[in-house]
Amino acid sequence: MFSFIIRRVLLVIPTFLAIAFLTFIAIRLVPGDPVEARTGERGISPERLAHFRHELGLDQPVWKQFLDYLWQIAHGDFGTSISTQTPILTEFTTLFPATLELAICAMLFATILGIPAGVIAATRRGTFVDYTLMGAALTGFSMPIFWWGLLLILFFSVDLGWTPVSGRIDLLYYFEPVTGFMLIDSWLSGQEGALSSAVSHLILPTIVLGTIPLATIARMTRSAMLEILGEDYVRTARAKGLSPFRVVGIHALRNALIPVVTVIGLQVGALMAGAVLTEYIFSWPGIGSWLIESIQRRDYPVLQGGILLVSGIVIVINILVDLLYGVLNPRIRHAR
């Protein structure tokens, strides 16, 4: 188990370096001049241009800029925002709880609905229920996030007026953040109606962000369950006269969840990618909105550092899922 953990952890270093390199190169291929973005001046004089380029380190060779950037990261410095002059790590830690709260709710929504849907579809294979659930899953998987979000806003917010259109809580409520999680902070504030307002603001973004993971988990659970239900030990359990709940819920589902756990871990990356669009649609003040605003402002250090930080989190979560998978399935630990 120890060598398995070491192998997985060592994979983090080259993966992180590759992402840092690709992000660094991609940012420099984006049109626009970061010096103009910082000064807000067009037609800047050559002297001022040279001064700011030297200050930003842009007068150095690209390879030296990259090595300097890696050295900064190694010391916990992800740079400073051009537009706000605030350390990127500070802005990230301030905004990340909003994205994390949304991602957790979306994953809970996807898992709580996806696994039962997959189990029901597998146990009703070939029936109307199976076709309906898998058809809905395929539709959800194919649904463009932007279009899906706007559709829900038009129906539930504009036509029915059941949910707010944007934001994390009504402007009537104000309190100092304690944890950064609006559900917890609104509850701690003790203000009447604050928690229900936070919940109502969270419903539509959660559904939009959780739709694709929900569809993926449902399809994977169905596939894994069908394979397990055909195993000899499941047929033996049925022959012994065990109840369908015990056969499916205890013997089959526990083994079928092993690949599903891996899929749930991989969906974290999809959640982070989907959060960018979802937060922009619902004006959710998280990392996704922050990155899109940095593109609009041509704040390249924010874009570069933000992507790298999000990638680092996704890598760590995937490593943890790999380790959990190794615990659940010992054969994986010995695979080369």
CSV table of C-alpha atoms in Angstrom, one decimal:
chain,number,residue,atom,x,y,z
A,1,MET,CA,0.0,0.0,0.0
A,2,PHE,CA,2.9,2.3,0.8
A,3,SER,CA,4.5,1.9,-2.6
A,4,PHE,CA,1.1,2.4,-4.2
A,5,ILE,CA,0.7,5.8,-2.4
A,6,ILE,CA,4.2,6.9,-3.3
A,7,ARG,CA,3.6,6.1,-7.0
A,8,ARG,CA,0.4,8.1,-7.1
A,9,VAL,CA,1.9,11.0,-5.2
A,10,LEU,CA,5.0,11.2,-7.4
A,11,LEU,CA,2.6,11.5,-10.4
A,12,VAL,CA,1.6,14.9,-9.0
A,13,ILE,CA,4.9,16.6,-9.8
A,14,PRO,CA,5.2,16.0,-13.6
A,15,THR,CA,1.4,16.6,-14.0
A,16,PHE,CA,1.6,19.9,-12.2
A,17,LEU,CA,4.7,21.0,-14.1
A,18,ALA,CA,3.0,20.1,-17.4
A,19,ILE,CA,-0.1,22.1,-16.5
A,20,ALA,CA,2.1,25.0,-15.4
A,21,PHE,CA,4.0,25.0,-18.7
A,22,LEU,CA,0.9,24.7,-20.9
A,23,THR,CA,-0.9,27.4,-18.9
A,24,PHE,CA,2.2,29.7,-19.1
A,25,ILE,CA,2.5,29.3,-22.9
A,26,ALA,CA,-1.2,29.5,-23.6
A,27,ILE,CA,-1.5,32.8,-21.6
A,28,ARG,CA,1.2,34.3,-23.8
A,29,LEU,CA,-0.6,33.4,-26.9
A,30,VAL,CA,-3.7,35.2,-25.9
A,31,PRO,CA,-4.1,38.5,-27.8
A,32,GLY,CA,-3.6,41.7,-25.8
A,33,ASP,CA,-0.8,43.5,-24.0
A,34,PRO,CA,-0.7,43.0,-20.2
A,35,VAL,CA,1.2,46.4,-19.9
A,36,GLU,CA,-1.8,48.2,-21.5
A,37,ALA,CA,-4.1,46.3,-19.2
A,38,ARG,CA,-2.1,47.4,-16.1
A,39,THR,CA,-1.7,51.1,-17.1
A,40,GLY,CA,-5.0,51.5,-19.0
A,41,GLU,CA,-3.0,53.5,-21.6
A,42,ARG,CA,-3.0,53.1,-25.3
A,43,GLY,CA,-0.1,54.5,-27.3
A,44,ILE,CA,2.1,54.4,-24.2
A,45,SER,CA,5.6,55.9,-24.6
A,46,PRO,CA,8.5,53.5,-25.2
A,47,GLU,CA,10.1,54.6,-21.9
A,48,ARG,CA,7.0,53.8,-19.9
A,49,LEU,CA,6.5,50.6,-21.8
A,50,ALA,CA,10.0,49.5,-21.1
A,51,HIS,CA,9.6,50.4,-17.4
A,52,PHE,CA,6.5,48.4,-17.0
A,53,ARG,CA,7.7,45.4,-19.0
A,54,HIS,CA,10.8,45.3,-16.8
A,55,GLU,CA,8.6,45.6,-13.7
A,56,LEU,CA,6.5,42.6,-14.8
A,57,GLY,CA,9.6,40.7,-16.0
A,58,LEU,CA,8.3,40.6,-19.6
A,59,ASP,CA,11.7,41.8,-20.9
A,60,GLN,CA,13.3,38.5,-19.9
A,61,PRO,CA,13.5,35.4,-22.2
A,62,VAL,CA,10.4,33.2,-22.0
A,63,TRP,CA,12.3,30.3,-20.5
A,64,LYS,CA,13.6,32.5,-17.7
A,65,GLN,CA,10.2,33.9,-17.1
A,66,PHE,CA,8.9,30.4,-16.7
A,67,LEU,CA,11.6,29.3,-14.3
A,68,ASP,CA,11.1,32.5,-12.3
A,69,TYR,CA,7.4,31.7,-12.2
A,70,LEU,CA,8.1,28.2,-11.0
A,71,TRP,CA,10.4,29.6,-8.3
A,72,GLN,CA,7.6,31.9,-7.1
A,73,ILE,CA,5.1,29.1,-7.0
A,74,ALA,CA,7.5,27.0,-5.0
A,75,HIS,CA,7.5,29.8,-2.4
A,76,GLY,CA,3.7,30.1,-2.4
A,77,ASP,CA,3.6,33.2,-4.5
A,78,PHE,CA,1.2,32.9,-7.5
A,79,GLY,CA,1.7,36.5,-8.5
A,80,THR,CA,-0.3,39.7,-8.1
A,81,SER,CA,-3.5,40.8,-9.9
A,82,ILE,CA,-2.7,43.6,-12.4
A,83,SER,CA,-6.1,45.3,-11.9
A,84,THR,CA,-6.5,45.1,-8.1
A,85,GLN,CA,-2.8,44.8,-7.0
A,86,THR,CA,-3.9,42.0,-4.6
A,87,PRO,CA,-2.0,38.7,-4.2
A,88,ILE,CA,-3.7,36.1,-6.4
A,89,LEU,CA,-3.7,33.6,-3.5
A,90,THR,CA,-5.6,36.0,-1.3
A,91,GLU,CA,-8.3,36.6,-3.9
A,92,PHE,CA,-8.5,32.8,-4.6
A,93,THR,CA,-8.9,31.9,-1.0
A,94,THR,CA,-11.6,34.6,-0.6
A,95,LEU,CA,-13.7,33.4,-3.5
A,96,PHE,CA,-13.0,29.7,-3.5
A,97,PRO,CA,-15.6,28.9,-0.7
A,98,ALA,CA,-18.4,30.1,-2.9
A,99,THR,CA,-17.3,27.7,-5.7
A,100,LEU,CA,-16.7,24.9,-3.3
A,101,GLU,CA,-20.1,25.3,-1.8
A,102,LEU,CA,-21.7,25.1,-5.2
A,103,ALA,CA,-19.6,22.2,-6.3
A,104,ILE,CA,-20.4,20.2,-3.1
A,105,CYS,CA,-24.1,20.8,-3.5
A,106,ALA,CA,-24.0,19.8,-7.2
A,107,MET,CA,-22.1,16.6,-6.4
A,108,LEU,CA,-24.5,15.7,-3.6
A,109,PHE,CA,-27.4,16.3,-6.0
A,110,ALA,CA,-25.8,14.2,-8.7
A,111,THR,CA,-24.8,11.3,-6.4
A,112,ILE,CA,-28.0,11.2,-4.4
A,113,LEU,CA,-30.1,11.0,-7.5
A,114,GLY,CA,-27.7,9.3,-9.9
A,115,ILE,CA,-26.9,6.1,-8.0
A,116,PRO,CA,-30.6,5.2,-7.3
A,117,ALA,CA,-31.5,6.0,-10.9
A,118,GLY,CA,-28.7,3.7,-12.1
A,119,VAL,CA,-29.8,0.9,-9.7
A,120,ILE,CA,-33.4,1.2,-10.7
A,121,ALA,CA,-32.6,1.2,-14.4
A,122,ALA,CA,-30.4,-1.9,-14.0
A,123,THR,CA,-33.0,-3.9,-12.0
A,124,ARG,CA,-35.7,-2.9,-14.6
A,125,ARG,CA,-33.5,-3.6,-17.6
A,126,GLY,CA,-35.4,-3.4,-20.9
A,127,THR,CA,-38.5,-1.9,-19.4
A,128,PHE,CA,-40.2,1.5,-19.9
A,129,VAL,CA,-38.6,2.7,-16.6
A,130,ASP,CA,-35.1,1.8,-17.9
A,131,TYR,CA,-35.5,3.5,-21.2
A,132,THR,CA,-37.0,6.6,-19.6
A,133,LEU,CA,-34.2,6.9,-17.0
A,134,MET,CA,-31.4,6.3,-19.5
A,135,GLY,CA,-33.1,8.6,-22.1
A,136,ALA,CA,-33.2,11.4,-19.4
A,137,ALA,CA,-29.6,10.7,-18.5
A,138,LEU,CA,-28.5,10.9,-22.2
A,139,THR,CA,-30.4,14.1,-22.6
A,140,GLY,CA,-28.9,15.6,-19.4
A,141,PHE,CA,-25.4,14.6,-20.5
A,142,SER,CA,-25.9,16.2,-23.9
A,143,MET,CA,-27.4,19.4,-22.5
A,144,PRO,CA,-25.3,22.6,-23.1
A,145,ILE,CA,-24.8,24.2,-19.7
A,146,PHE,CA,-25.4,27.7,-20.9
A,147,TRP,CA,-28.7,26.9,-22.7
A,148,TRP,CA,-29.9,24.7,-19.8
A,149,GLY,CA,-29.2,27.5,-17.3
A,150,LEU,CA,-31.1,30.1,-19.3
A,151,LEU,CA,-34.0,27.7,-19.8
A,152,LEU,CA,-34.4,27.1,-16.0
A,153,ILE,CA,-34.1,30.8,-15.3
A,154,LEU,CA,-36.8,31.6,-17.8
A,155,PHE,CA,-39.2,28.9,-16.5
A,156,PHE,CA,-38.6,28.9,-12.7
A,157,SER,CA,-37.4,32.5,-12.1
A,158,VAL,CA,-39.1,34.6,-14.8
A,159,ASP,CA,-42.4,32.7,-15.4
A,160,LEU,CA,-43.1,31.1,-12.0
A,161,GLY,CA,-41.1,33.4,-9.8
A,162,TRP,CA,-40.1,30.5,-7.5
A,163,THR,CA,-36.3,31.1,-7.5
A,164,PRO,CA,-34.0,34.2,-7.7
A,165,VAL,CA,-32.2,34.9,-10.9
A,166,SER,CA,-28.7,35.5,-9.6
A,167,GLY,CA,-26.5,36.0,-6.6
A,168,ARG,CA,-26.0,34.1,-3.4
A,169,ILE,CA,-28.5,35.8,-1.1
A,170,ASP,CA,-31.0,38.7,-1.1
A,171,LEU,CA,-29.6,42.2,-0.6
A,172,LEU,CA,-31.8,42.6,2.4
A,173,TYR,CA,-29.5,40.5,4.4
A,174,TYR,CA,-26.0,41.5,5.5
A,175,PHE,CA,-23.5,39.8,7.8
A,176,GLU,CA,-19.8,39.3,8.0
A,177,PRO,CA,-18.7,36.0,6.5
A,178,VAL,CA,-17.4,33.5,9.0
A,179,THR,CA,-16.7,30.4,6.9
A,180,GLY,CA,-17.3,31.7,3.4
A,181,PHE,CA,-20.1,29.1,2.9
A,182,MET,CA,-23.3,31.1,2.6
A,183,LEU,CA,-25.5,28.3,3.9
A,184,ILE,CA,-23.5,28.1,7.1
A,185,ASP,CA,-23.0,31.9,7.5
A,186,SER,CA,-26.6,32.7,6.9
A,187,TRP,CA,-27.6,30.2,9.5
A,188,LEU,CA,-25.0,31.5,12.0
A,189,SER,CA,-26.2,35.1,11.4
A,190,GLY,CA,-29.5,34.3,13.1
A,191,GLN,CA,-31.4,36.6,10.7
A,192,GLU,CA,-34.9,35.4,10.0
A,193,GLY,CA,-35.3,34.2,6.4
A,194,ALA,CA,-31.5,34.4,5.6
A,195,LEU,CA,-31.0,30.7,5.4
A,196,SER,CA,-34.1,30.1,3.2
A,197,SER,CA,-32.9,33.0,0.9
A,198,ALA,CA,-29.5,31.3,0.6
A,199,VAL,CA,-31.1,27.9,-0.2
A,200,SER,CA,-33.4,29.4,-2.9
A,201,HIS,CA,-30.4,31.1,-4.6
A,202,LEU,CA,-28.5,27.8,-4.6
A,203,ILE,CA,-31.2,25.6,-6.2
A,204,LEU,CA,-30.9,26.5,-9.9
A,205,PRO,CA,-27.1,26.7,-10.0
A,206,THR,CA,-26.9,23.3,-8.3
A,207,ILE,CA,-29.3,21.7,-10.8
A,208,VAL,CA,-27.4,23.2,-13.7
A,209,LEU,CA,-24.0,22.2,-12.5
A,210,GLY,CA,-25.0,18.8,-11.3
A,211,THR,CA,-26.9,17.7,-14.4
A,212,ILE,CA,-24.0,16.3,-16.3
A,213,PRO,CA,-22.4,14.5,-13.3
A,214,LEU,CA,-25.9,13.1,-12.5
A,215,ALA,CA,-26.3,11.7,-16.0
A,216,THR,CA,-22.7,10.2,-15.9
A,217,ILE,CA,-23.1,8.6,-12.5
A,218,ALA,CA,-26.5,7.1,-13.4
A,219,ARG,CA,-25.2,5.5,-16.6
A,220,MET,CA,-22.0,4.2,-14.9
A,221,THR,CA,-24.1,2.8,-12.0
A,222,ARG,CA,-26.4,1.0,-14.4
A,223,SER,CA,-23.5,-0.5,-16.3
A,224,ALA,CA,-21.7,-1.6,-13.2
A,225,MET,CA,-24.9,-3.0,-11.7
A,226,LEU,CA,-25.7,-5.0,-14.8
A,227,GLU,CA,-22.3,-6.6,-14.7
A,228,ILE,CA,-22.5,-7.4,-11.0
A,229,LEU,CA,-26.1,-8.8,-11.2
A,230,GLY,CA,-24.8,-11.4,-13.7
A,231,GLU,CA,-22.1,-12.7,-11.3
A,232,ASP,CA,-22.4,-16.2,-9.8
A,233,TYR,CA,-22.5,-15.0,-6.2
A,234,VAL,CA,-25.5,-12.8,-6.9
A,235,ARG,CA,-27.4,-15.7,-8.5
A,236,THR,CA,-26.4,-17.8,-5.5
A,237,ALA,CA,-27.7,-15.2,-3.1
A,238,ARG,CA,-31.0,-15.2,-5.1
A,239,ALA,CA,-31.2,-19.0,-5.0
A,240,LYS,CA,-30.8,-18.9,-1.2
A,241,GLY,CA,-34.1,-16.9,-1.1
A,242,LEU,CA,-32.6,-13.6,0.1
A,243,SER,CA,-34.8,-10.6,-0.3
A,244,PRO,CA,-34.3,-8.5,-3.5
A,245,PHE,CA,-33.3,-5.5,-1.3
A,246,ARG,CA,-30.5,-7.6,0.4
A,247,VAL,CA,-29.3,-9.0,-2.9
A,248,VAL,CA,-29.3,-5.7,-4.8
A,249,GLY,CA,-28.5,-3.3,-1.9
A,250,ILE,CA,-26.0,-5.3,0.1
A,251,HIS,CA,-24.3,-7.8,-2.3
A,252,ALA,CA,-24.5,-6.1,-5.7
A,253,LEU,CA,-24.4,-2.4,-5.0
A,254,ARG,CA,-21.4,-2.5,-2.7
A,255,ASN,CA,-19.2,-4.0,-5.5
A,256,ALA,CA,-20.8,-1.9,-8.2
A,257,LEU,CA,-19.9,1.3,-6.4
A,258,ILE,CA,-16.1,0.7,-6.9
A,259,PRO,CA,-16.0,2.1,-10.5
A,260,VAL,CA,-18.7,4.6,-9.6
A,261,VAL,CA,-16.3,6.1,-7.0
A,262,THR,CA,-13.7,6.6,-9.7
A,263,VAL,CA,-16.2,8.3,-11.9
A,264,ILE,CA,-17.3,10.6,-9.1
A,265,GLY,CA,-13.7,11.7,-8.6
A,266,LEU,CA,-13.2,12.3,-12.3
A,267,GLN,CA,-16.4,14.5,-12.3
A,268,VAL,CA,-14.6,17.0,-9.9
A,269,GLY,CA,-12.7,18.3,-12.9
A,270,ALA,CA,-15.9,18.5,-15.0
A,271,LEU,CA,-17.5,20.4,-12.1
A,272,MET,CA,-14.8,22.9,-12.0
A,273,ALA,CA,-15.0,23.4,-15.8
A,274,GLY,CA,-18.8,23.7,-15.6
A,275,ALA,CA,-18.6,26.1,-12.6
A,276,VAL,CA,-17.1,28.7,-14.9
A,277,LEU,CA,-20.2,28.9,-17.1
A,278,THR,CA,-22.7,28.3,-14.3
A,279,GLU,CA,-21.3,31.0,-12.1
A,280,TYR,CA,-21.3,33.4,-15.0
A,281,ILE,CA,-24.9,32.7,-15.9
A,282,PHE,CA,-26.1,33.1,-12.3
A,283,SER,CA,-23.7,35.9,-11.3
A,284,TRP,CA,-22.3,33.6,-8.6
A,285,PRO,CA,-19.3,35.3,-7.0
A,286,GLY,CA,-16.9,32.4,-7.2
A,287,ILE,CA,-13.7,31.3,-9.0
A,288,GLY,CA,-15.5,30.9,-12.4
A,289,SER,CA,-16.8,34.4,-12.5
A,290,TRP,CA,-13.4,35.6,-11.2
A,291,LEU,CA,-11.6,33.9,-14.1
A,292,ILE,CA,-14.0,35.2,-16.7
A,293,GLU,CA,-13.6,38.7,-15.4
A,294,SER,CA,-9.8,38.4,-15.5
A,295,ILE,CA,-10.1,37.5,-19.2
A,296,GLN,CA,-12.2,40.5,-19.9
A,297,ARG,CA,-9.7,42.7,-18.0
A,298,ARG,CA,-6.8,40.9,-19.6
A,299,ASP,CA,-5.5,40.2,-16.1
A,300,TYR,CA,-3.2,37.4,-17.2
A,301,PRO,CA,-1.5,36.7,-13.8
A,302,VAL,CA,-5.0,36.0,-12.3
A,303,LEU,CA,-5.9,33.8,-15.2
A,304,GLN,CA,-2.6,31.9,-15.0
A,305,GLY,CA,-2.5,31.5,-11.2
A,306,GLY,CA,-6.3,30.7,-11.0
A,307,ILE,CA,-6.1,28.0,-13.5
A,308,LEU,CA,-3.0,26.5,-11.9
A,309,LEU,CA,-4.6,26.6,-8.4
A,310,VAL,CA,-7.8,24.9,-9.7
A,311,SER,CA,-5.8,22.3,-11.5
A,312,GLY,CA,-3.8,21.6,-8.4
A,313,ILE,CA,-7.0,21.0,-6.4
A,314,VAL,CA,-8.4,18.7,-9.1
A,315,ILE,CA,-5.1,16.7,-9.2
A,316,VAL,CA,-5.1,16.3,-5.4
A,317,ILE,CA,-8.7,15.1,-5.4
A,318,ASN,CA,-8.0,12.6,-8.2
A,319,ILE,CA,-5.0,11.3,-6.3
A,320,LEU,CA,-7.2,10.9,-3.2
A,321,VAL,CA,-9.8,9.0,-5.4
A,322,ASP,CA,-7.1,6.8,-6.7
A,323,LEU,CA,-6.0,5.9,-3.2
A,324,LEU,CA,-9.6,5.3,-2.1
A,325,TYR,CA,-10.0,3.0,-5.2
A,326,GLY,CA,-6.9,1.2,-4.1
A,327,VAL,CA,-8.4,0.6,-0.7
A,328,LEU,CA,-11.7,-0.7,-2.1
A,329,ASN,CA,-10.0,-2.9,-4.7
A,330,PRO,CA,-6.7,-4.4,-3.6
A,331,ARG,CA,-5.9,-5.7,-7.1
A,332,ILE,CA,-5.4,-2.1,-8.2
A,333,ARG,CA,-2.6,-1.6,-5.7
A,334,HIS,CA,-0.5,-4.3,-7.3
A,335,ALA,CA,-1.2,-3.3,-10.9
A,336,ARG,CA,1.7,-1.8,-12.8
